[in-house]
Amino acid sequence: MPKPTFFNLSEEKKANLLKAIKKEFSRAPYNEALISNIVKSASIARGSFYQYFEDKEDAFLFLLDEHIENNKAYFIHSLQKFNGDLFLTYIEMFHYMIMKFENQEDRAFFKNAFLNMNHKVESRFTRKFNDKDIKHFLEIKDMVRKDNLTITDEQELFHVMRILTAVTIHNLVETCAKELTIEESLKIYTKEIHLLKKGLVQEEVISSNDTNIHIN
Amino acid sequence: MPKPTFFNLSEEKKANLLKAIKKEFSRAPYNEALISNIVKSASIARGSFYQYFEDKEDAFLFLLDEHIENNKAYFIHSLQKFNGDLFLTYIEMFHYMIMKFENQEDRAFFKNAFLNMNHKVESRFTRKFNDKDIKHFLEIKDMVRKDNLTITDEQELFHVMRILTAVTIHNLVETCAKELTIEESLKIYTKEIHLLKKGLVQEEVISSNDTNIHIN
DNA sequence: ATTCTATATGACAGGATGTCATAGGTCAAC
DNA sequence: GTTGACCTATGACATCCTGTCATATAGAAT
């Protein structure tokens, strides 16, 4: 988290600084981004940067969180719009995200962010399904339409969302890495969501550790 | 790739250097690992390191690739052992990987590697399913038992494997991040594989972009 | 005006990176 | 055994980056 000093800044100064930070994280991947460039670009003293942020990571994650908050709101909005249909919601979210890549100003930043998608970054994106921040899951779980899902309890819904999230992020990262067009990217993603819905095996005894289900 | 000079080294020198590299990448996450420490630990001149490797990443990825080659062989071996059953094979692989975390010597290294699992690193792990290195997929695809899968063509098999891989890696990373025990970790993973097999929605019209399938 | 508190500054110590000129070693050829 | 070509080893060095700190400045409160 940025230090209190940062939040005390005038809106103008804050905006100026954030602009410089975004510029630097757009210029180079996280590992190569430099605080030196940020302070140069924002025309502030080096020491000032450290009055506002702990370090490079602090600044990067703050910027990221701003976008993520926006996503979370959009997720809930979509879930309502689609009457709790999880799959339509995920596809809508996916679409929403890749549309952001079209914005020239955001493109480089997102590319650097997604190609640097490690556990720390990913867990920011998926906080809502993390048990550390379980309240986000609680917020969402009742909005999901469950009557058409195969889940037998709430815990399974949790896993369903984890799976959807894993596949979604994987596709988002790939879209960046391979610079896929919206069409290519959406086609692959919807195909995979479709496979997830119908299941990977058919008409057979499926057995797991603790359950035996016979579909027919 | 390491430079030719590295491969010309005597086995003894190579082993000594690799040991120092592994030690450093076990000591600290990738971003914090230092070439300075590697040369100190290997007792070689700083300049020598640069005779062998391009930079830090070069050394890291080489070390990683050594482990990954081993994985690939194990995957193929398992697929044969389980008569082409993809799911058993993935579960076996998952088990094989998390068992590695138990090895005290490897533990820290894998933890740092997995928590630094970004697209570049992941693509090393999953090369076998990448279209860039399609020959690995070709090698595997004929070994997979397909009669119990819902797939209609080879391309869908590709997506099935992508999905399984995404969920698998996601679970591996989480196992490291949360320091789960083998039992906890396997329980979650098999649960999710089970969900993938049976599908997420039930007895309903499932529609996607280009197909309509009625399950009954 | 004075004092107290918060903010801004940039010089600086410490330390890491990648390079390079130089030195050392090996080996085939003469 | 001398030569020379080629490969390998070295560590000093220029360059640059980070995080800190003593100091200066501004603003608010009394």
Tab-separated table of C-alpha atoms (C1' of nucleotides) in Angstrom:
chain	number	residue	atom	x	y	z
A	1	MET	CA	0.000	0.000	0.000
A	2	PRO	CA	1.179	3.533	-0.737
A	3	LYS	CA	2.014	5.554	2.366
A	4	PRO	CA	-0.464	8.061	3.820
A	5	THR	CA	1.606	10.866	2.327
A	6	PHE	CA	0.553	9.748	-1.098
A	7	PHE	CA	-3.124	9.944	-0.310
A	8	ASN	CA	-2.635	13.410	1.147
A	9	LEU	CA	-1.388	14.739	-2.154
A	10	SER	CA	-3.586	16.983	-4.227
A	11	GLU	CA	-5.521	15.247	-6.960
A	12	GLU	CA	-3.361	16.994	-9.477
A	13	LYS	CA	-0.090	15.772	-8.036
A	14	LYS	CA	-1.464	12.296	-7.604
A	15	ALA	CA	-2.606	12.181	-11.199
A	16	ASN	CA	0.718	13.469	-12.432
A	17	LEU	CA	2.617	10.860	-10.478
A	18	LEU	CA	0.338	8.009	-11.489
A	19	LYS	CA	0.722	9.045	-15.078
A	20	ALA	CA	4.483	8.813	-14.791
A	21	ILE	CA	4.247	5.438	-13.093
A	22	LYS	CA	1.961	4.095	-15.752
A	23	LYS	CA	4.234	5.445	-18.436
A	24	GLU	CA	7.210	3.592	-17.019
A	25	PHE	CA	5.370	0.306	-16.550
A	26	SER	CA	4.160	0.645	-20.098
A	27	ARG	CA	7.649	1.297	-21.388
A	28	ALA	CA	9.209	-1.806	-19.895
A	29	PRO	CA	8.284	-5.098	-18.247
A	30	TYR	CA	8.194	-4.975	-14.469
A	31	ASN	CA	11.729	-6.253	-14.020
A	32	GLU	CA	13.162	-3.579	-16.258
A	33	ALA	CA	11.055	-0.666	-15.076
A	34	LEU	CA	13.068	1.913	-13.136
A	35	ILE	CA	12.131	4.231	-10.328
A	36	SER	CA	14.710	6.592	-11.767
A	37	ASN	CA	12.585	6.989	-14.861
A	38	ILE	CA	9.441	7.530	-12.872
A	39	VAL	CA	10.845	10.419	-10.852
A	40	LYS	CA	12.394	11.928	-13.952
A	41	SER	CA	9.145	11.701	-15.828
A	42	ALA	CA	7.079	13.068	-12.952
A	43	SER	CA	9.645	15.797	-12.238
A	44	ILE	CA	9.819	15.050	-8.562
A	45	ALA	CA	12.796	14.443	-6.337
A	46	ARG	CA	13.937	10.890	-5.886
A	47	GLY	CA	13.299	11.099	-2.158
A	48	SER	CA	9.704	12.110	-2.771
A	49	PHE	CA	8.921	8.847	-4.473
A	50	TYR	CA	9.923	7.044	-1.304
A	51	GLN	CA	7.666	9.320	0.709
A	52	TYR	CA	4.727	7.979	-1.279
A	53	PHE	CA	5.572	4.361	-1.987
A	54	GLU	CA	7.533	1.622	-0.303
A	55	ASP	CA	9.239	0.568	-3.482
A	56	LYS	CA	8.664	-0.332	-7.109
A	57	GLU	CA	6.323	-3.180	-6.322
A	58	ASP	CA	4.180	-0.969	-4.162
A	59	ALA	CA	3.668	1.458	-7.007
A	60	PHE	CA	3.016	-1.264	-9.547
A	61	LEU	CA	0.467	-3.079	-7.455
A	62	PHE	CA	-1.358	0.117	-6.618
A	63	LEU	CA	-1.757	0.930	-10.269
A	64	LEU	CA	-2.901	-2.602	-10.961
A	65	ASP	CA	-5.408	-2.533	-8.139
A	66	GLU	CA	-7.066	0.495	-9.640
A	67	HIS	CA	-7.868	-1.489	-12.759
A	68	ILE	CA	-8.873	-4.535	-10.778
A	69	GLU	CA	-11.399	-2.692	-8.650
A	70	ASN	CA	-13.026	-1.633	-11.858
A	71	ASN	CA	-13.118	-5.271	-13.000
A	72	LYS	CA	-14.704	-6.467	-9.853
A	73	ALA	CA	-17.510	-3.977	-10.200
A	74	TYR	CA	-18.015	-4.996	-13.794
A	75	PHE	CA	-18.147	-8.656	-12.813
A	76	ILE	CA	-20.952	-8.074	-10.373
A	77	HIS	CA	-22.771	-5.888	-12.810
A	78	SER	CA	-22.525	-8.572	-15.498
A	79	LEU	CA	-23.661	-11.297	-13.184
A	80	GLN	CA	-26.811	-9.313	-12.544
A	81	LYS	CA	-27.287	-8.513	-16.192
A	82	PHE	CA	-27.135	-12.203	-17.099
A	83	ASN	CA	-29.361	-13.315	-14.244
A	84	GLY	CA	-26.604	-15.171	-12.479
A	85	ASP	CA	-25.351	-17.109	-15.500
A	86	LEU	CA	-21.714	-17.695	-14.604
A	87	PHE	CA	-20.583	-18.614	-18.079
A	88	LEU	CA	-22.050	-15.628	-19.848
A	89	THR	CA	-20.564	-13.492	-17.118
A	90	TYR	CA	-17.091	-14.908	-17.577
A	91	ILE	CA	-17.303	-14.509	-21.331
A	92	GLU	CA	-18.462	-10.940	-20.870
A	93	MET	CA	-15.562	-10.289	-18.505
A	94	PHE	CA	-13.121	-11.828	-20.923
A	95	HIS	CA	-14.455	-9.681	-23.688
A	96	TYR	CA	-14.294	-6.621	-21.488
A	97	MET	CA	-10.659	-7.287	-20.680
A	98	ILE	CA	-9.455	-7.914	-24.192
A	99	MET	CA	-11.271	-4.811	-25.340
A	100	LYS	CA	-9.022	-2.904	-22.977
A	101	PHE	CA	-6.047	-4.137	-24.946
A	102	GLU	CA	-7.391	-2.225	-27.915
A	103	ASN	CA	-6.935	1.051	-26.140
A	104	GLN	CA	-3.582	2.187	-27.404
A	105	GLU	CA	-2.701	3.879	-24.149
A	106	ASP	CA	-3.438	0.832	-22.024
A	107	ARG	CA	-2.130	-1.777	-24.417
A	108	ALA	CA	1.550	-1.737	-23.460
A	109	PHE	CA	0.768	-1.530	-19.776
A	110	PHE	CA	-1.534	-4.517	-19.834
A	111	LYS	CA	0.854	-6.482	-21.931
A	112	ASN	CA	3.630	-5.940	-19.419
A	113	ALA	CA	1.300	-6.664	-16.555
A	114	PHE	CA	-0.077	-9.877	-18.020
A	115	LEU	CA	3.269	-11.214	-19.128
A	116	ASN	CA	4.434	-10.626	-15.589
A	117	MET	CA	1.408	-12.497	-14.257
A	118	ASN	CA	2.902	-14.457	-11.408
A	119	HIS	CA	1.187	-15.664	-8.299
A	120	LYS	CA	1.337	-12.350	-6.520
A	121	VAL	CA	-0.222	-10.481	-9.401
A	122	GLU	CA	-2.756	-13.170	-10.161
A	123	SER	CA	-3.935	-13.320	-6.596
A	124	ARG	CA	-4.798	-9.640	-6.880
A	125	PHE	CA	-6.950	-10.373	-9.871
A	126	THR	CA	-8.685	-13.247	-8.227
A	127	ARG	CA	-8.970	-11.978	-4.717
A	128	LYS	CA	-12.673	-12.382	-4.909
A	129	PHE	CA	-12.268	-16.170	-4.985
A	130	ASN	CA	-9.489	-16.430	-2.483
A	131	ASP	CA	-10.306	-17.737	0.917
A	132	LYS	CA	-8.082	-15.080	2.381
A	133	ASP	CA	-10.583	-12.532	1.227
A	134	ILE	CA	-13.598	-14.746	1.477
A	135	LYS	CA	-16.015	-11.884	1.789
A	136	HIS	CA	-15.846	-11.244	-1.932
A	137	PHE	CA	-16.868	-14.809	-2.624
A	138	LEU	CA	-19.706	-14.513	-0.159
A	139	GLU	CA	-20.823	-11.393	-1.927
A	140	ILE	CA	-21.010	-13.208	-5.221
A	141	LYS	CA	-22.098	-16.710	-4.381
A	142	ASP	CA	-25.735	-15.906	-3.797
A	143	MET	CA	-26.018	-14.098	-7.084
A	144	VAL	CA	-25.004	-17.140	-9.112
A	145	ARG	CA	-27.750	-19.174	-10.690
A	146	LYS	CA	-27.067	-22.696	-9.495
A	147	ASP	CA	-30.011	-24.744	-10.722
A	148	ASN	CA	-28.306	-25.574	-14.018
A	149	LEU	CA	-24.945	-26.366	-12.480
A	150	THR	CA	-23.777	-29.851	-11.556
A	151	ILE	CA	-22.552	-28.702	-8.196
A	152	THR	CA	-23.862	-30.378	-5.098
A	153	ASP	CA	-22.746	-27.849	-2.536
A	154	GLU	CA	-21.290	-24.429	-2.060
A	155	GLN	CA	-17.759	-25.705	-1.892
A	156	GLU	CA	-18.110	-27.067	-5.399
A	157	LEU	CA	-19.219	-23.668	-6.638
A	158	PHE	CA	-15.993	-22.350	-5.242
A	159	HIS	CA	-14.054	-24.871	-7.316
A	160	VAL	CA	-16.094	-24.137	-10.409
A	161	MET	CA	-15.156	-20.507	-10.142
A	162	ARG	CA	-11.526	-21.361	-9.570
A	163	ILE	CA	-11.502	-23.439	-12.722
A	164	LEU	CA	-13.192	-20.753	-14.766
A	165	THR	CA	-10.746	-18.208	-13.440
A	166	ALA	CA	-7.705	-20.337	-14.191
A	167	VAL	CA	-8.798	-20.892	-17.774
A	168	THR	CA	-9.766	-17.250	-18.203
A	169	ILE	CA	-6.475	-15.870	-16.999
A	170	HIS	CA	-4.577	-18.394	-19.028
A	171	ASN	CA	-6.371	-17.163	-22.120
A	172	LEU	CA	-5.868	-13.509	-21.263
A	173	VAL	CA	-2.152	-14.018	-20.865
A	174	GLU	CA	-1.978	-15.915	-24.113
A	175	THR	CA	-3.874	-13.193	-25.914
A	176	CYS	CA	-1.196	-10.744	-24.827
A	177	ALA	CA	1.731	-13.029	-25.473
A	178	LYS	CA	0.666	-13.975	-28.969
A	179	GLU	CA	-0.941	-10.650	-29.756
A	180	LEU	CA	-4.127	-12.383	-30.847
A	181	THR	CA	-6.946	-10.394	-32.373
A	182	ILE	CA	-10.199	-10.053	-30.488
A	183	GLU	CA	-11.831	-12.540	-32.812
A	184	GLU	CA	-9.181	-15.228	-32.521
A	185	SER	CA	-9.005	-14.815	-28.824
A	186	LEU	CA	-12.770	-14.939	-28.256
A	187	LYS	CA	-13.151	-17.959	-30.487
A	188	ILE	CA	-10.614	-19.954	-28.500
A	189	TYR	CA	-12.029	-18.836	-25.187
A	190	THR	CA	-15.661	-19.616	-25.966
A	191	LYS	CA	-14.602	-23.001	-27.294
A	192	GLU	CA	-12.910	-23.799	-24.023
A	193	ILE	CA	-15.797	-22.519	-21.942
A	194	HIS	CA	-18.070	-24.712	-23.998
A	195	LEU	CA	-15.882	-27.738	-23.259
A	196	LEU	CA	-15.954	-26.894	-19.580
A	197	LYS	CA	-19.736	-26.736	-19.618
A	198	LYS	CA	-20.367	-30.026	-21.307
A	199	GLY	CA	-17.514	-31.849	-19.552
A	200	LEU	CA	-14.545	-33.645	-20.908
A	201	VAL	CA	-15.758	-37.232	-20.679
A	202	GLN	CA	-19.039	-38.736	-21.798
A	203	GLU	CA	-21.620	-41.296	-20.773
A	204	GLU	CA	-19.522	-43.380	-18.515
A	205	VAL	CA	-18.887	-44.156	-14.927
A	206	ILE	CA	-16.902	-41.242	-13.640
A	207	SER	CA	-15.234	-41.853	-10.359
A	208	SER	CA	-13.372	-39.571	-8.071
A	209	ASN	CA	-11.905	-39.971	-4.648
A	210	ASP	CA	-15.105	-39.766	-2.725
A	211	THR	CA	-17.981	-39.910	-5.178
A	212	ASN	CA	-19.354	-42.152	-7.865
A	213	ILE	CA	-21.734	-40.634	-10.314
A	214	HIS	CA	-23.386	-42.480	-13.121
A	215	ILE	CA	-24.624	-40.293	-15.916
A	216	ASN	CA	-27.190	-41.701	-18.285
B	1	MET	CA	20.664	-20.822	-24.002
B	2	PRO	CA	24.043	-20.954	-22.276
B	3	LYS	CA	26.963	-20.145	-24.546
B	4	PRO	CA	29.092	-22.920	-26.107
B	5	THR	CA	31.794	-22.172	-23.563
B	6	PHE	CA	29.557	-23.501	-20.858
B	7	PHE	CA	29.046	-26.828	-22.568
B	8	ASN	CA	32.786	-27.149	-23.108
B	9	LEU	CA	33.427	-27.065	-19.402
B	10	SER	CA	34.448	-30.239	-17.614
B	11	GLU	CA	31.593	-32.054	-15.917
B	12	GLU	CA	33.082	-31.109	-12.594
B	13	LYS	CA	33.134	-27.395	-13.302
B	14	LYS	CA	29.664	-27.509	-14.790
B	15	ALA	CA	28.299	-29.274	-11.745
B	16	ASN	CA	29.992	-26.834	-9.412
B	17	LEU	CA	28.568	-23.861	-11.265
B	18	LEU	CA	25.069	-25.306	-11.512
B	19	LYS	CA	25.158	-26.031	-7.826
B	20	ALA	CA	25.961	-22.399	-7.104
B	21	ILE	CA	23.215	-21.229	-9.439
B	22	LYS	CA	20.665	-23.479	-7.849
B	23	LYS	CA	21.775	-22.351	-4.420
B	24	GLU	CA	21.180	-18.724	-5.309
B	25	PHE	CA	17.785	-19.310	-6.916
B	26	SER	CA	16.831	-21.282	-3.847
B	27	ARG	CA	17.990	-18.519	-1.546
B	28	ALA	CA	15.867	-15.810	-3.149
B	29	PRO	CA	13.042	-15.300	-5.598
B	30	TYR	CA	14.146	-14.650	-9.155
B	31	ASN	CA	13.957	-10.876	-8.861
B	32	GLU	CA	16.190	-10.828	-5.832
B	33	ALA	CA	18.696	-13.445	-6.934
B	34	LEU	CA	22.119	-11.944	-7.670
B	35	ILE	CA	24.813	-12.925	-10.108
B	36	SER	CA	27.256	-11.545	-7.564
B	37	ASN	CA	26.265	-14.288	-5.166
B	38	ILE	CA	26.521	-16.973	-7.805
B	39	VAL	CA	30.102	-16.131	-8.733
B	40	LYS	CA	31.034	-15.800	-5.089
B	41	SER	CA	29.498	-19.146	-4.264
B	42	ALA	CA	31.047	-20.893	-7.276
B	43	SER	CA	34.389	-19.206	-6.682
B	44	ILE	CA	34.753	-18.058	-10.245
B	45	ALA	CA	35.540	-14.638	-11.634
B	46	ARG	CA	32.653	-12.396	-12.463
B	47	GLY	CA	33.693	-12.291	-16.104
B	48	SER	CA	33.581	-16.070	-16.303
B	49	PHE	CA	29.892	-16.138	-15.570
B	50	TYR	CA	29.321	-14.005	-18.634
B	51	GLN	CA	31.431	-16.405	-20.699
B	52	TYR	CA	28.912	-19.098	-19.902
B	53	PHE	CA	25.555	-17.351	-19.730
B	54	GLU	CA	23.972	-14.332	-21.313
B	55	ASP	CA	22.538	-13.097	-18.052
B	56	LYS	CA	20.589	-14.115	-15.009
B	57	GLU	CA	17.566	-15.260	-16.951
B	58	ASP	CA	19.680	-17.479	-19.147
B	59	ALA	CA	21.042	-19.290	-16.115
B	60	PHE	CA	17.640	-19.572	-14.460
B	61	LEU	CA	15.886	-20.963	-17.488
B	62	PHE	CA	18.630	-23.478	-18.134
B	63	LEU	CA	18.287	-24.846	-14.640
B	64	LEU	CA	14.530	-24.955	-15.017
B	65	ASP	CA	14.718	-26.738	-18.347
B	66	GLU	CA	16.695	-29.520	-16.767
B	67	HIS	CA	13.801	-30.264	-14.464
B	68	ILE	CA	11.247	-29.855	-17.198
B	69	GLU	CA	12.860	-32.344	-19.537
B	70	ASN	CA	12.519	-34.845	-16.779
B	71	ASN	CA	8.805	-34.004	-16.457
B	72	LYS	CA	8.130	-34.478	-20.105
B	73	ALA	CA	9.608	-37.952	-20.050
B	74	TYR	CA	7.533	-38.798	-17.012
B	75	PHE	CA	4.368	-37.558	-18.688
B	76	ILE	CA	4.828	-39.855	-21.649
B	77	HIS	CA	5.729	-42.734	-19.398
B	78	SER	CA	2.587	-42.186	-17.342
B	79	LEU	CA	0.370	-41.903	-20.370
B	80	GLN	CA	1.556	-45.346	-21.448
B	81	LYS	CA	1.185	-46.752	-17.980
B	82	PHE	CA	-2.437	-45.606	-17.808
B	83	ASN	CA	-3.284	-46.756	-21.316
B	84	GLY	CA	-3.802	-43.242	-22.623
B	85	ASP	CA	-6.082	-42.065	-19.810
B	86	LEU	CA	-5.450	-38.335	-19.774
B	87	PHE	CA	-6.951	-37.691	-16.377
B	88	LEU	CA	-5.040	-40.355	-14.528
B	89	THR	CA	-1.926	-39.125	-16.267
B	90	TYR	CA	-2.454	-35.545	-15.169
B	91	ILE	CA	-3.160	-36.619	-11.620
B	92	GLU	CA	-0.022	-38.742	-11.653
B	93	MET	CA	1.981	-35.779	-12.967
B	94	PHE	CA	0.533	-33.514	-10.342
B	95	HIS	CA	1.431	-35.997	-7.661
B	96	TYR	CA	4.910	-36.383	-9.086
B	97	MET	CA	5.459	-32.632	-8.985
B	98	ILE	CA	4.228	-32.020	-5.479
B	99	MET	CA	6.336	-34.938	-4.290
B	100	LYS	CA	9.325	-32.978	-5.516
B	101	PHE	CA	8.420	-30.214	-3.101
B	102	GLU	CA	9.026	-32.669	-0.283
B	103	ASN	CA	12.679	-32.958	-1.174
B	104	GLN	CA	14.262	-30.492	1.183
B	105	GLU	CA	16.977	-29.585	-1.282
B	106	ASP	CA	14.549	-28.790	-4.096
B	107	ARG	CA	11.822	-27.267	-2.025
B	108	ALA	CA	13.044	-23.687	-1.896
B	109	PHE	CA	14.043	-23.710	-5.516
B	110	PHE	CA	10.664	-24.916	-6.723
B	111	LYS	CA	8.872	-22.525	-4.481
B	112	ASN	CA	10.758	-19.600	-5.958
B	113	ALA	CA	10.279	-20.949	-9.449
B	114	PHE	CA	6.537	-21.490	-9.084
B	115	LEU	CA	5.859	-18.198	-7.385
B	116	ASN	CA	7.673	-16.590	-10.295
B	117	MET	CA	5.494	-18.538	-12.727
B	118	ASN	CA	4.857	-15.981	-15.419
B	119	HIS	CA	4.142	-16.553	-19.067
B	120	LYS	CA	7.752	-17.113	-20.028
B	121	VAL	CA	8.303	-19.703	-17.356
B	122	GLU	CA	4.957	-21.363	-17.875
B	123	SER	CA	5.501	-21.708	-21.579
B	124	ARG	CA	8.614	-23.714	-20.785
B	125	PHE	CA	6.557	-26.072	-18.696
B	126	THR	CA	3.871	-26.444	-21.302
B	127	ARG	CA	5.927	-26.437	-24.439
B	128	LYS	CA	4.498	-29.792	-25.308
B	129	PHE	CA	1.083	-28.249	-25.914
B	130	ASN	CA	2.226	-25.077	-27.549
B	131	ASP	CA	1.716	-24.693	-31.239
B	132	LYS	CA	5.147	-23.154	-31.438
B	133	ASP	CA	6.571	-26.509	-30.594
B	134	ILE	CA	3.825	-28.567	-32.110
B	135	LYS	CA	5.919	-31.673	-32.470
B	136	HIS	CA	5.507	-32.453	-28.803
B	137	PHE	CA	1.757	-32.392	-29.149
B	138	LEU	CA	1.950	-34.634	-32.197
B	139	GLU	CA	4.072	-37.011	-30.203
B	140	ILE	CA	1.447	-37.241	-27.509
B	141	LYS	CA	-1.855	-36.962	-29.291
B	142	ASP	CA	-1.901	-40.482	-30.696
B	143	MET	CA	-1.195	-41.981	-27.323
B	144	VAL	CA	-4.294	-40.462	-25.737
B	145	ARG	CA	-7.346	-42.652	-25.401
B	146	LYS	CA	-10.105	-40.672	-27.043
B	147	ASP	CA	-13.122	-42.992	-27.089
B	148	ASN	CA	-14.340	-41.797	-23.699
B	149	LEU	CA	-13.765	-38.118	-24.375
B	150	THR	CA	-16.424	-35.733	-25.618
B	151	ILE	CA	-14.105	-34.294	-28.210
B	152	THR	CA	-15.166	-34.340	-31.832
B	153	ASP	CA	-11.837	-33.637	-33.441
B	154	GLU	CA	-8.151	-33.305	-32.812
B	155	GLN	CA	-8.345	-29.603	-32.276
B	156	GLU	CA	-10.656	-30.149	-29.333
B	157	LEU	CA	-8.158	-32.537	-27.802
B	158	PHE	CA	-5.702	-29.683	-27.962
B	159	HIS	CA	-8.086	-27.494	-25.983
B	160	VAL	CA	-8.799	-30.226	-23.489
B	161	MET	CA	-5.117	-30.486	-22.752
B	162	ARG	CA	-4.794	-26.730	-22.481
B	163	ILE	CA	-7.571	-26.666	-19.922
B	164	LEU	CA	-6.092	-29.499	-17.918
B	165	THR	CA	-2.725	-27.789	-17.993
B	166	ALA	CA	-4.097	-24.436	-16.897
B	167	VAL	CA	-5.886	-25.988	-13.926
B	168	THR	CA	-2.878	-28.132	-13.052
B	169	ILE	CA	-0.418	-25.282	-13.018
B	170	HIS	CA	-2.813	-23.129	-11.095
B	171	ASN	CA	-2.979	-25.806	-8.429
B	172	LEU	CA	0.761	-26.343	-8.369
B	173	VAL	CA	1.376	-22.662	-7.818
B	174	GLU	CA	-1.216	-22.540	-5.103
B	175	THR	CA	0.314	-25.539	-3.388
B	176	CYS	CA	3.587	-23.624	-3.178
B	177	ALA	CA	2.056	-20.325	-2.233
B	178	LYS	CA	-0.048	-21.702	0.592
B	179	GLU	CA	2.399	-24.424	1.540
B	180	LEU	CA	-0.344	-27.026	1.366
B	181	THR	CA	0.350	-30.574	2.412
B	182	ILE	CA	0.344	-33.327	-0.192
B	183	GLU	CA	-3.014	-34.524	1.048
B	184	GLU	CA	-4.741	-31.135	0.976
B	185	SER	CA	-3.321	-30.356	-2.374
B	186	LEU	CA	-4.264	-33.689	-3.965
B	187	LYS	CA	-7.756	-33.504	-2.558
B	188	ILE	CA	-8.409	-30.124	-4.139
B	189	TYR	CA	-6.835	-31.124	-7.423
B	190	THR	CA	-8.726	-34.386	-7.833
B	191	LYS	CA	-11.929	-32.594	-6.958
B	192	GLU	CA	-11.367	-30.117	-9.739
B	193	ILE	CA	-10.364	-32.791	-12.232
B	194	HIS	CA	-13.553	-34.586	-11.332
B	195	LEU	CA	-15.571	-31.457	-12.046
B	196	LEU	CA	-13.808	-31.065	-15.364
B	197	LYS	CA	-14.667	-34.616	-16.328
B	198	LYS	CA	-18.340	-34.460	-15.560
B	199	GLY	CA	-18.800	-30.919	-16.807
B	200	LEU	CA	-20.063	-27.852	-15.065
B	201	VAL	CA	-23.647	-27.763	-16.313
B	202	GLN	CA	-26.211	-30.496	-16.436
B	203	GLU	CA	-29.055	-31.828	-18.559
B	204	GLU	CA	-29.830	-28.725	-20.435
B	205	VAL	CA	-29.431	-27.080	-23.741
B	206	ILE	CA	-25.832	-26.037	-23.889
B	207	SER	CA	-25.079	-23.588	-26.586
B	208	SER	CA	-21.867	-22.130	-27.806
B	209	ASN	CA	-20.951	-19.975	-30.721
B	210	ASP	CA	-21.122	-22.634	-33.353
B	211	THR	CA	-22.706	-25.717	-31.846
B	212	ASN	CA	-25.870	-26.751	-30.140
B	213	ILE	CA	-25.828	-29.947	-28.205
B	214	HIS	CA	-28.783	-31.379	-26.386
B	215	ILE	CA	-27.913	-33.711	-23.584
B	216	ASN	CA	-30.675	-35.901	-22.254
C	1	DA	C1'	5.534	35.953	15.238
C	2	DT	C1'	6.518	31.376	16.779
C	3	DT	C1'	6.316	26.719	17.040
C	4	DC	C1'	5.002	22.272	15.448
C	5	DT	C1'	4.209	19.009	11.958
C	6	DA	C1'	4.201	17.308	7.417
C	7	DT	C1'	6.329	17.422	2.979
C	8	DA	C1'	10.126	18.074	-0.521
C	9	DT	C1'	14.816	17.694	-1.832
C	10	DG	C1'	19.094	15.889	-3.828
C	11	DA	C1'	23.577	14.392	-2.371
C	12	DC	C1'	25.365	10.147	-1.057
C	13	DA	C1'	26.855	5.398	0.345
C	14	DG	C1'	26.447	0.982	-1.054
C	15	DG	C1'	26.232	-2.215	-4.278
C	16	DA	C1'	24.956	-4.618	-8.762
C	17	DT	C1'	25.594	-5.184	-13.678
C	18	DG	C1'	27.976	-6.107	-17.979
C	19	DT	C1'	32.417	-5.150	-20.421
C	20	DC	C1'	37.045	-5.278	-21.659
C	21	DA	C1'	41.983	-5.470	-21.927
C	22	DT	C1'	45.016	-8.663	-20.393
C	23	DA	C1'	46.867	-12.980	-18.971
C	24	DG	C1'	46.903	-17.841	-19.045
C	25	DG	C1'	46.367	-22.377	-20.971
C	26	DT	C1'	46.011	-26.012	-24.795
C	27	DC	C1'	47.155	-28.095	-28.944
C	28	DA	C1'	48.305	-28.876	-33.705
C	29	DA	C1'	51.732	-27.832	-36.946
C	30	DC	C1'	56.084	-26.954	-38.310
D	1	DG	C1'	60.488	-27.130	-28.656
D	2	DT	C1'	58.962	-23.171	-30.645
D	3	DT	C1'	55.359	-20.823	-32.736
D	4	DG	C1'	50.932	-19.166	-33.292
D	5	DA	C1'	45.972	-19.660	-33.299
D	6	DC	C1'	42.383	-20.241	-30.437
D	7	DC	C1'	39.842	-20.795	-26.389
D	8	DT	C1'	39.220	-19.695	-21.458
D	9	DA	C1'	39.837	-17.047	-17.010
D	10	DT	C1'	40.323	-12.827	-14.581
D	11	DG	C1'	39.119	-8.769	-11.904
D	12	DA	C1'	39.251	-3.851	-12.307
D	13	DC	C1'	36.172	-0.548	-14.027
D	14	DA	C1'	32.597	2.578	-15.857
D	15	DT	C1'	27.942	3.023	-15.330
D	16	DC	C1'	23.841	3.032	-13.267
D	17	DC	C1'	20.248	2.099	-9.676
D	18	DT	C1'	18.455	1.864	-5.129
D	19	DG	C1'	17.035	3.472	-0.597
D	20	DT	C1'	18.357	6.772	3.036
D	21	DC	C1'	19.097	10.870	5.508
D	22	DA	C1'	20.115	15.457	6.979
D	23	DT	C1'	18.356	19.556	5.701
D	24	DA	C1'	15.246	22.913	3.738
D	25	DT	C1'	10.681	24.425	3.008
D	26	DA	C1'	5.830	25.120	3.512
D	27	DG	C1'	1.641	25.282	6.075
D	28	DA	C1'	-1.280	25.152	10.148
D	29	DA	C1'	-2.153	26.221	14.722
D	30	DT	C1'	-1.633	28.948	18.682
